[in-house]
Tab-separated table of C-alpha atoms in Angstrom:
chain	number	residue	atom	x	y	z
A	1	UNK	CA	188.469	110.727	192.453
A	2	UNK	CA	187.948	113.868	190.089
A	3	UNK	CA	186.439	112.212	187.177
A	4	UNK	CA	184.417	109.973	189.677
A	5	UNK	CA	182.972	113.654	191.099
A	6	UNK	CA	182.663	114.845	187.262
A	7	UNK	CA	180.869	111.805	186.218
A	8	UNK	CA	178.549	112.291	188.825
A	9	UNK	CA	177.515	115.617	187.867
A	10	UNK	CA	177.156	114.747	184.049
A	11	UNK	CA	174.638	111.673	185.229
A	12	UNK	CA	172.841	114.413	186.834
A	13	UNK	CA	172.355	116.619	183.754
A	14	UNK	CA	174.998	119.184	185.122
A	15	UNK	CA	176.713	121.404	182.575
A	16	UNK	CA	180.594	119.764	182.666
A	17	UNK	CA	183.558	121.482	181.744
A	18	UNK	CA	186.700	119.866	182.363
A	19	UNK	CA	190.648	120.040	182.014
A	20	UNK	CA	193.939	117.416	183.531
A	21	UNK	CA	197.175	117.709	183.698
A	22	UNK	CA	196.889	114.333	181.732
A	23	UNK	CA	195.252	114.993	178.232
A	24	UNK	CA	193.536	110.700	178.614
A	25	UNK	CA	191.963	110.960	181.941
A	26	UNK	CA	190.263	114.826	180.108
A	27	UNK	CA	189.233	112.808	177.347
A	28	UNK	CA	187.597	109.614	179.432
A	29	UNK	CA	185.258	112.504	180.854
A	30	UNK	CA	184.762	114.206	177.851
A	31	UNK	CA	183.798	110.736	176.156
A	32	UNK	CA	180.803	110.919	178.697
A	33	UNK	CA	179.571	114.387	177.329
A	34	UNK	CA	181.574	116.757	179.040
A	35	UNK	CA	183.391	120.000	176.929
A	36	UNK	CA	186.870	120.138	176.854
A	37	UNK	CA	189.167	123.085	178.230
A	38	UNK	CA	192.877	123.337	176.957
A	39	UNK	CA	193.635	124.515	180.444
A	40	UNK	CA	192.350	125.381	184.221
A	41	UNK	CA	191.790	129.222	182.979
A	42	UNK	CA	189.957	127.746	180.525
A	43	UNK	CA	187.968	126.019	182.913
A	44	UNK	CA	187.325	128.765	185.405
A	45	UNK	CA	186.276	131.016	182.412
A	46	UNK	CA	183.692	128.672	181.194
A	47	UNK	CA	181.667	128.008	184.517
A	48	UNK	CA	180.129	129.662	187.375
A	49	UNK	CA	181.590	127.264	189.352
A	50	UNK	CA	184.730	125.445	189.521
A	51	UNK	CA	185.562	121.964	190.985
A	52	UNK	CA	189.514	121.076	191.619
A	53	UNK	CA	190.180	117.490	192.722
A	54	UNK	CA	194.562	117.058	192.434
A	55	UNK	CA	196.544	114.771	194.912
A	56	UNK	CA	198.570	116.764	196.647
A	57	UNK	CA	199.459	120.951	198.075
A	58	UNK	CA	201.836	121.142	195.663
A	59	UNK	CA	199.959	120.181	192.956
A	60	UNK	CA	197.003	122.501	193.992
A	61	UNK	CA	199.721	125.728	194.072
A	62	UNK	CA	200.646	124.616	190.623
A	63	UNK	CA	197.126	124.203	188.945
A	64	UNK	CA	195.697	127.598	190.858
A	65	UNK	CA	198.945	130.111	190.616
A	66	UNK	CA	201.063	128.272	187.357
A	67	UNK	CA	200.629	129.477	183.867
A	68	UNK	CA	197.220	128.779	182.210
A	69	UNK	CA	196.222	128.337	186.394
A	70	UNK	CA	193.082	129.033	188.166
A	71	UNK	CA	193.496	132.698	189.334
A	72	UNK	CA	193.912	133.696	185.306
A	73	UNK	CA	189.996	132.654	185.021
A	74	UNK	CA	189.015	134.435	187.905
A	75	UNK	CA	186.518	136.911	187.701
A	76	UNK	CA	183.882	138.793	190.246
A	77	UNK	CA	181.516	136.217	191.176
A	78	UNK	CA	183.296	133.086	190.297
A	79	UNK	CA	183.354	130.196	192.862
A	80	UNK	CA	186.445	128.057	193.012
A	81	UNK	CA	185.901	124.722	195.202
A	82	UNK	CA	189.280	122.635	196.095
A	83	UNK	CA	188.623	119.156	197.069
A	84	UNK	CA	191.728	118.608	197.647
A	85	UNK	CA	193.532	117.589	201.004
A	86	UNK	CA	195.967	120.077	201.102
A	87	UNK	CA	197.535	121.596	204.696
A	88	UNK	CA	195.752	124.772	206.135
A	89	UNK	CA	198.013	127.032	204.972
A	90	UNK	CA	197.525	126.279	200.890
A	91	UNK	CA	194.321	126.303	201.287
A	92	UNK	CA	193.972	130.114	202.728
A	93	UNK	CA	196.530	131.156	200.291
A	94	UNK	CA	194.861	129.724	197.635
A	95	UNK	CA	191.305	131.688	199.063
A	96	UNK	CA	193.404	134.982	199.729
A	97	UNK	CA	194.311	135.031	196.284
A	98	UNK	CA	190.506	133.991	194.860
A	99	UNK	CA	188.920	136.553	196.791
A	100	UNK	CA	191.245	139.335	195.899
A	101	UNK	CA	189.745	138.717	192.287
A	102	UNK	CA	186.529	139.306	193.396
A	103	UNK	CA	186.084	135.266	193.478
A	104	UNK	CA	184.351	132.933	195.722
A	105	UNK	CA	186.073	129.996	197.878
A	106	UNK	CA	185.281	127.112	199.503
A	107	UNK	CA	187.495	124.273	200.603
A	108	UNK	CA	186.107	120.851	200.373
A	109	UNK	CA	187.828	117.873	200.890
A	110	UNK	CA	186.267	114.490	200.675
A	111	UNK	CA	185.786	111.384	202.815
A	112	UNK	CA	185.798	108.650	200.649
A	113	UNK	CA	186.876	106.219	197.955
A	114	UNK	CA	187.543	105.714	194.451
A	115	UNK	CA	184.184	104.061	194.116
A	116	UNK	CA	182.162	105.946	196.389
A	117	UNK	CA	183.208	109.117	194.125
A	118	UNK	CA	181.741	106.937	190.894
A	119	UNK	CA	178.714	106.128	193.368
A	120	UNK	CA	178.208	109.882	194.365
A	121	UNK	CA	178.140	108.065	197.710
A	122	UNK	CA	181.170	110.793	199.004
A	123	UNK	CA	181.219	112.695	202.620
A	124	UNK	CA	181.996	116.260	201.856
A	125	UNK	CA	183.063	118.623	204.388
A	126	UNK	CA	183.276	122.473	203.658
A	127	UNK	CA	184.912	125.680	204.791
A	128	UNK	CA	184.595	128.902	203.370
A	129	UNK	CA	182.082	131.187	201.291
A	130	UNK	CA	178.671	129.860	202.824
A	131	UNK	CA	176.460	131.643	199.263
A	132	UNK	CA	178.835	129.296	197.457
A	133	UNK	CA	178.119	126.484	199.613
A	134	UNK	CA	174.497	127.016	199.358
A	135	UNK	CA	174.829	127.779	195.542
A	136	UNK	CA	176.640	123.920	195.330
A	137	UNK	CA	174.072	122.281	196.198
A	138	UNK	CA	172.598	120.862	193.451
A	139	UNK	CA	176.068	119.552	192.317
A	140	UNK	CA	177.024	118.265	196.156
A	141	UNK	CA	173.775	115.818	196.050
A	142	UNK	CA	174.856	114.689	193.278
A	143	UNK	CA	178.547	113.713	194.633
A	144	UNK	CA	177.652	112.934	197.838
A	145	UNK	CA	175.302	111.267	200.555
A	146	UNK	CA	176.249	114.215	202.967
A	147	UNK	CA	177.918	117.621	202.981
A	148	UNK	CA	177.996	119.873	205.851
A	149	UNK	CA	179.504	123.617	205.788
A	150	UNK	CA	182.390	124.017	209.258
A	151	UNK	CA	183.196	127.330	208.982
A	152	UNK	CA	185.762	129.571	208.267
A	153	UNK	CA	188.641	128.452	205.786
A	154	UNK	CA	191.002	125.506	207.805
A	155	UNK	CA	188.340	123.801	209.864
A	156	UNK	CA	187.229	121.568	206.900
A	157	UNK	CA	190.591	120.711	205.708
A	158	UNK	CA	191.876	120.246	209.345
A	159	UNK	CA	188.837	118.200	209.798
A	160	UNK	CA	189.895	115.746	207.122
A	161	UNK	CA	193.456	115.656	208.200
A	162	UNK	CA	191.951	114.921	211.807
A	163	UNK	CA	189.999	111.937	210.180
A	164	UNK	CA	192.670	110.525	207.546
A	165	UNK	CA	194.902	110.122	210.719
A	166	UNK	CA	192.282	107.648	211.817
A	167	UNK	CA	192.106	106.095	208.625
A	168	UNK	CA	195.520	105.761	207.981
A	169	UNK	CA	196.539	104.589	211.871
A	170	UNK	CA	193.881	101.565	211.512
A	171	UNK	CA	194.817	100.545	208.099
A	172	UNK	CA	198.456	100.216	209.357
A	173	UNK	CA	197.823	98.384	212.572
A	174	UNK	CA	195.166	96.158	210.951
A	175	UNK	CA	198.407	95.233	208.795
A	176	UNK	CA	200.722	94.530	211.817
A	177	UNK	CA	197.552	92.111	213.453
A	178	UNK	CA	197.348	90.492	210.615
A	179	UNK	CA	201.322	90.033	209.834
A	180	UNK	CA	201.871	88.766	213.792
A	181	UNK	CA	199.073	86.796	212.862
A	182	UNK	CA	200.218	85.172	209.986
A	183	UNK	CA	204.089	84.605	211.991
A	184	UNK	CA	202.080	82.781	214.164
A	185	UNK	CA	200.332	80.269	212.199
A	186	UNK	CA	197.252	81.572	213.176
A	187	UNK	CA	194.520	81.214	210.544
A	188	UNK	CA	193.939	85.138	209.570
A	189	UNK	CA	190.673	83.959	207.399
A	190	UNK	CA	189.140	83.185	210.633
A	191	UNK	CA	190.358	86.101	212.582
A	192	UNK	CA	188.982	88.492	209.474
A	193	UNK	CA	185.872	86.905	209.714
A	194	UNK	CA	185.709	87.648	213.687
A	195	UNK	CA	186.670	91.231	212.422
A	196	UNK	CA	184.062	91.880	210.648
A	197	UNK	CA	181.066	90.790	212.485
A	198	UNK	CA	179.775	93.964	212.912
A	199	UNK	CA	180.805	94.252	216.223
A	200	UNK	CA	184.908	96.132	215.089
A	201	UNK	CA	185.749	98.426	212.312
A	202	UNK	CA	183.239	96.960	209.907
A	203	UNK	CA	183.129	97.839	206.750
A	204	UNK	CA	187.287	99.304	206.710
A	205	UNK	CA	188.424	96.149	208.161
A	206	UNK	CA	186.691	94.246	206.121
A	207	UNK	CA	187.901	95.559	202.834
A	208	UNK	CA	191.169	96.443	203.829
A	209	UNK	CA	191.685	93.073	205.552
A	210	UNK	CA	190.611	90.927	202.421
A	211	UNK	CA	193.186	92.491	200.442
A	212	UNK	CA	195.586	91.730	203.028
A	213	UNK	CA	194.645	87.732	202.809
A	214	UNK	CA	193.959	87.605	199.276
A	215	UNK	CA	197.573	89.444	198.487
A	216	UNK	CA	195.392	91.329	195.629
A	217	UNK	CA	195.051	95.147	196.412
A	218	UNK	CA	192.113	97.019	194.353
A	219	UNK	CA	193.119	100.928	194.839
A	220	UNK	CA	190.689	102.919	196.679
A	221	UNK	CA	193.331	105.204	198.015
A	222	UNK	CA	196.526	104.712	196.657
A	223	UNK	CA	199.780	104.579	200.071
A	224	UNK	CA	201.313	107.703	198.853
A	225	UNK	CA	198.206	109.960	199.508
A	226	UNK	CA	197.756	107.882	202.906
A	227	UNK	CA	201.385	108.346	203.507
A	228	UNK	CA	201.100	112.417	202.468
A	229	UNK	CA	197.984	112.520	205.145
A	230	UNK	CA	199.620	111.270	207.440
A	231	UNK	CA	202.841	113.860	206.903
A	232	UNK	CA	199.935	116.500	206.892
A	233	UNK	CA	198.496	115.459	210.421
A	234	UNK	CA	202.141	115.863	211.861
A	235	UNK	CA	202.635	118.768	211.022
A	236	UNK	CA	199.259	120.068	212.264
A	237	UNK	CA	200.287	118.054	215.375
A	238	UNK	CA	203.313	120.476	215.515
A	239	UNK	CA	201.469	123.683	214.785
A	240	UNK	CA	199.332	122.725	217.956
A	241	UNK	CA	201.786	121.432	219.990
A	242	UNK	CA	200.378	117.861	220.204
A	243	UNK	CA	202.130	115.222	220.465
A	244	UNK	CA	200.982	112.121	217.832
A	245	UNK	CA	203.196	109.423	218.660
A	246	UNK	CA	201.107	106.349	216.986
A	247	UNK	CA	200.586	108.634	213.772
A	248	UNK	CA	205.478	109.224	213.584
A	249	UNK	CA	205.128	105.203	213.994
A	250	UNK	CA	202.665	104.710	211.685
A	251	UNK	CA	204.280	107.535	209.337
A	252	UNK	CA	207.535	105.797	209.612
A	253	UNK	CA	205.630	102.337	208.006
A	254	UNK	CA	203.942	104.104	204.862
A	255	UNK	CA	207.100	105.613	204.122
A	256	UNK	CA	208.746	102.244	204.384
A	257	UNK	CA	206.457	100.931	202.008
A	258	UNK	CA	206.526	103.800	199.712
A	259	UNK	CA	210.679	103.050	199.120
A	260	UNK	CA	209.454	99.072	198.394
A	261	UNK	CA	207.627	100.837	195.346
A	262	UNK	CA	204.148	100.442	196.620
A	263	UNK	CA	203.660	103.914	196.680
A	264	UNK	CA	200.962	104.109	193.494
A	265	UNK	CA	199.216	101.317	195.135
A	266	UNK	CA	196.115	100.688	197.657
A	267	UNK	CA	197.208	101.871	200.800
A	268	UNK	CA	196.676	98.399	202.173
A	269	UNK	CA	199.774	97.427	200.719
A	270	UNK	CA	201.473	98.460	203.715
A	271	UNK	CA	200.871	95.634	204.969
A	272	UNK	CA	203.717	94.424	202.867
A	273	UNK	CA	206.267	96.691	205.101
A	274	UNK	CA	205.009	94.706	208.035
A	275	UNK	CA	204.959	91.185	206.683
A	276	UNK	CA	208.406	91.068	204.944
């Protein structure tokens, strides 16, 4: 997703510096005209404004408050943007500590694929500084086909976790339709292609269900995220005291498919935990 989001920007004549954890996937960007950093201080000290895409919370603590980190870079007037889907809580430590350094923070996780990052086609939602928001503007046209600005720090994230639980839930039970389905000796090309009229779920189904029948899964979000997004709208589930049965079910599948070793593959391939 990150050097989808930092291709964009260099397409659109943006000034790109840019640093990863793994030195190829730096210089695929940097191949494209970017600069290179030796580290996220680095980064952070060479631009107004800085961009962090990683998979996970713990990955986000590590590249903000680890050696050579974010906060190191951070200087009065900085702005530090985490696209990341993180829980609530990372992210307002992770502003706490920005702002403290005189620093500006926004949290801005994305709705979207693989591809719609390389299209700039994303859905960004934002929480935070609103002069940073307005100050990203430039650079969120380029990324995406919509951004909108939620409020204070949490509501964007919590947003996102609200909407991966949708994303994830259908993806999963689109699997166990299709694996009944197929049990059956029903013909599941024909029941796709009822699918994805238009009328249900169209375009999700559609992708999602073709990898199904075809038994080939192009990553646009690999399970392990989808299963971490799911463990993330749990616990928010438990903070507020709601209860998400369909999401524990659903939860329970992802991880299944995880321990099959699917877990660096399109989340699709849970279908495989249904189907076996």
């Amino acid at each position: 997703m990150g050097m989808g989001m930092a291709s964009t920007l260099l397409t659109s004549r943006h000034n790109v510096t840019v640093w990863n954890r793994t030195e190829d996937k730096t210089n695929s960007v940097v191949s494209q005209g970017a600069t290179k950093a030796l580290s996220a201080a680095e980064v952070v000290q060479m631009s107004d404004i800085t961009f962090c895409c990683v998979s996970d919370p713990e990955a986000t603590r590590d590249v903000v408050f680890g050696l050579g980190g974010v906060l190191e870079g951070i200087r009065p007037g900085k702005g530090f943007i985490c696209t990341s889907t993180v829980d609530a809580e990372t992210s307002r430590d992770v502003s706490e500590a920005v702002t403290a350094r005189g620093g500006r923070y926004l949290e801005a996780p994305v709705l979207g694929s693989k591809k719609q990052a390389i299209d700039g086609t994303l859905i960004i939602l934002t929480a935070g500084d609103k002069s940073l928001f307005d100050d990203c503007e430039s650079c969120f046209n380029a990324m995406s086909k919509k951004f909108v600005h939620l409020g204070e720090v949490g509501t964007a994230i919590q947003m996102k976790i609200a909407m991966n639980l949708l994303f994830g839930s259908v993806t999963a039970s689109l699997s166990e339709t299709m694996a009944l389905a197929d049990r059956a000796g029903l013909d599941c090309g024909v029941m796709l292609n009822i699918l994805t009229t238009g009328l249900i779920l169209d375009p999700m189904v559609k992708s999602k269900g073709k990898a199904m029948l075809d038994d080939d899964y192009p990553i646009t979000s690999c399970l392990k995220n989808a299963q971490k997004d799911m463990r993330l709208a749990l616990a928010m589930g438990d903070e507020y005291s709601q209860p998400l049965p369909v999401a524990a079910a659903v939860n329970e599948m992802y991880k299944k498919a995880k321990s099959m070793g699917y877990g660096e593959d399109d989340m699709s391939t849970v279908y495989k935990a249904y189907s076996q």
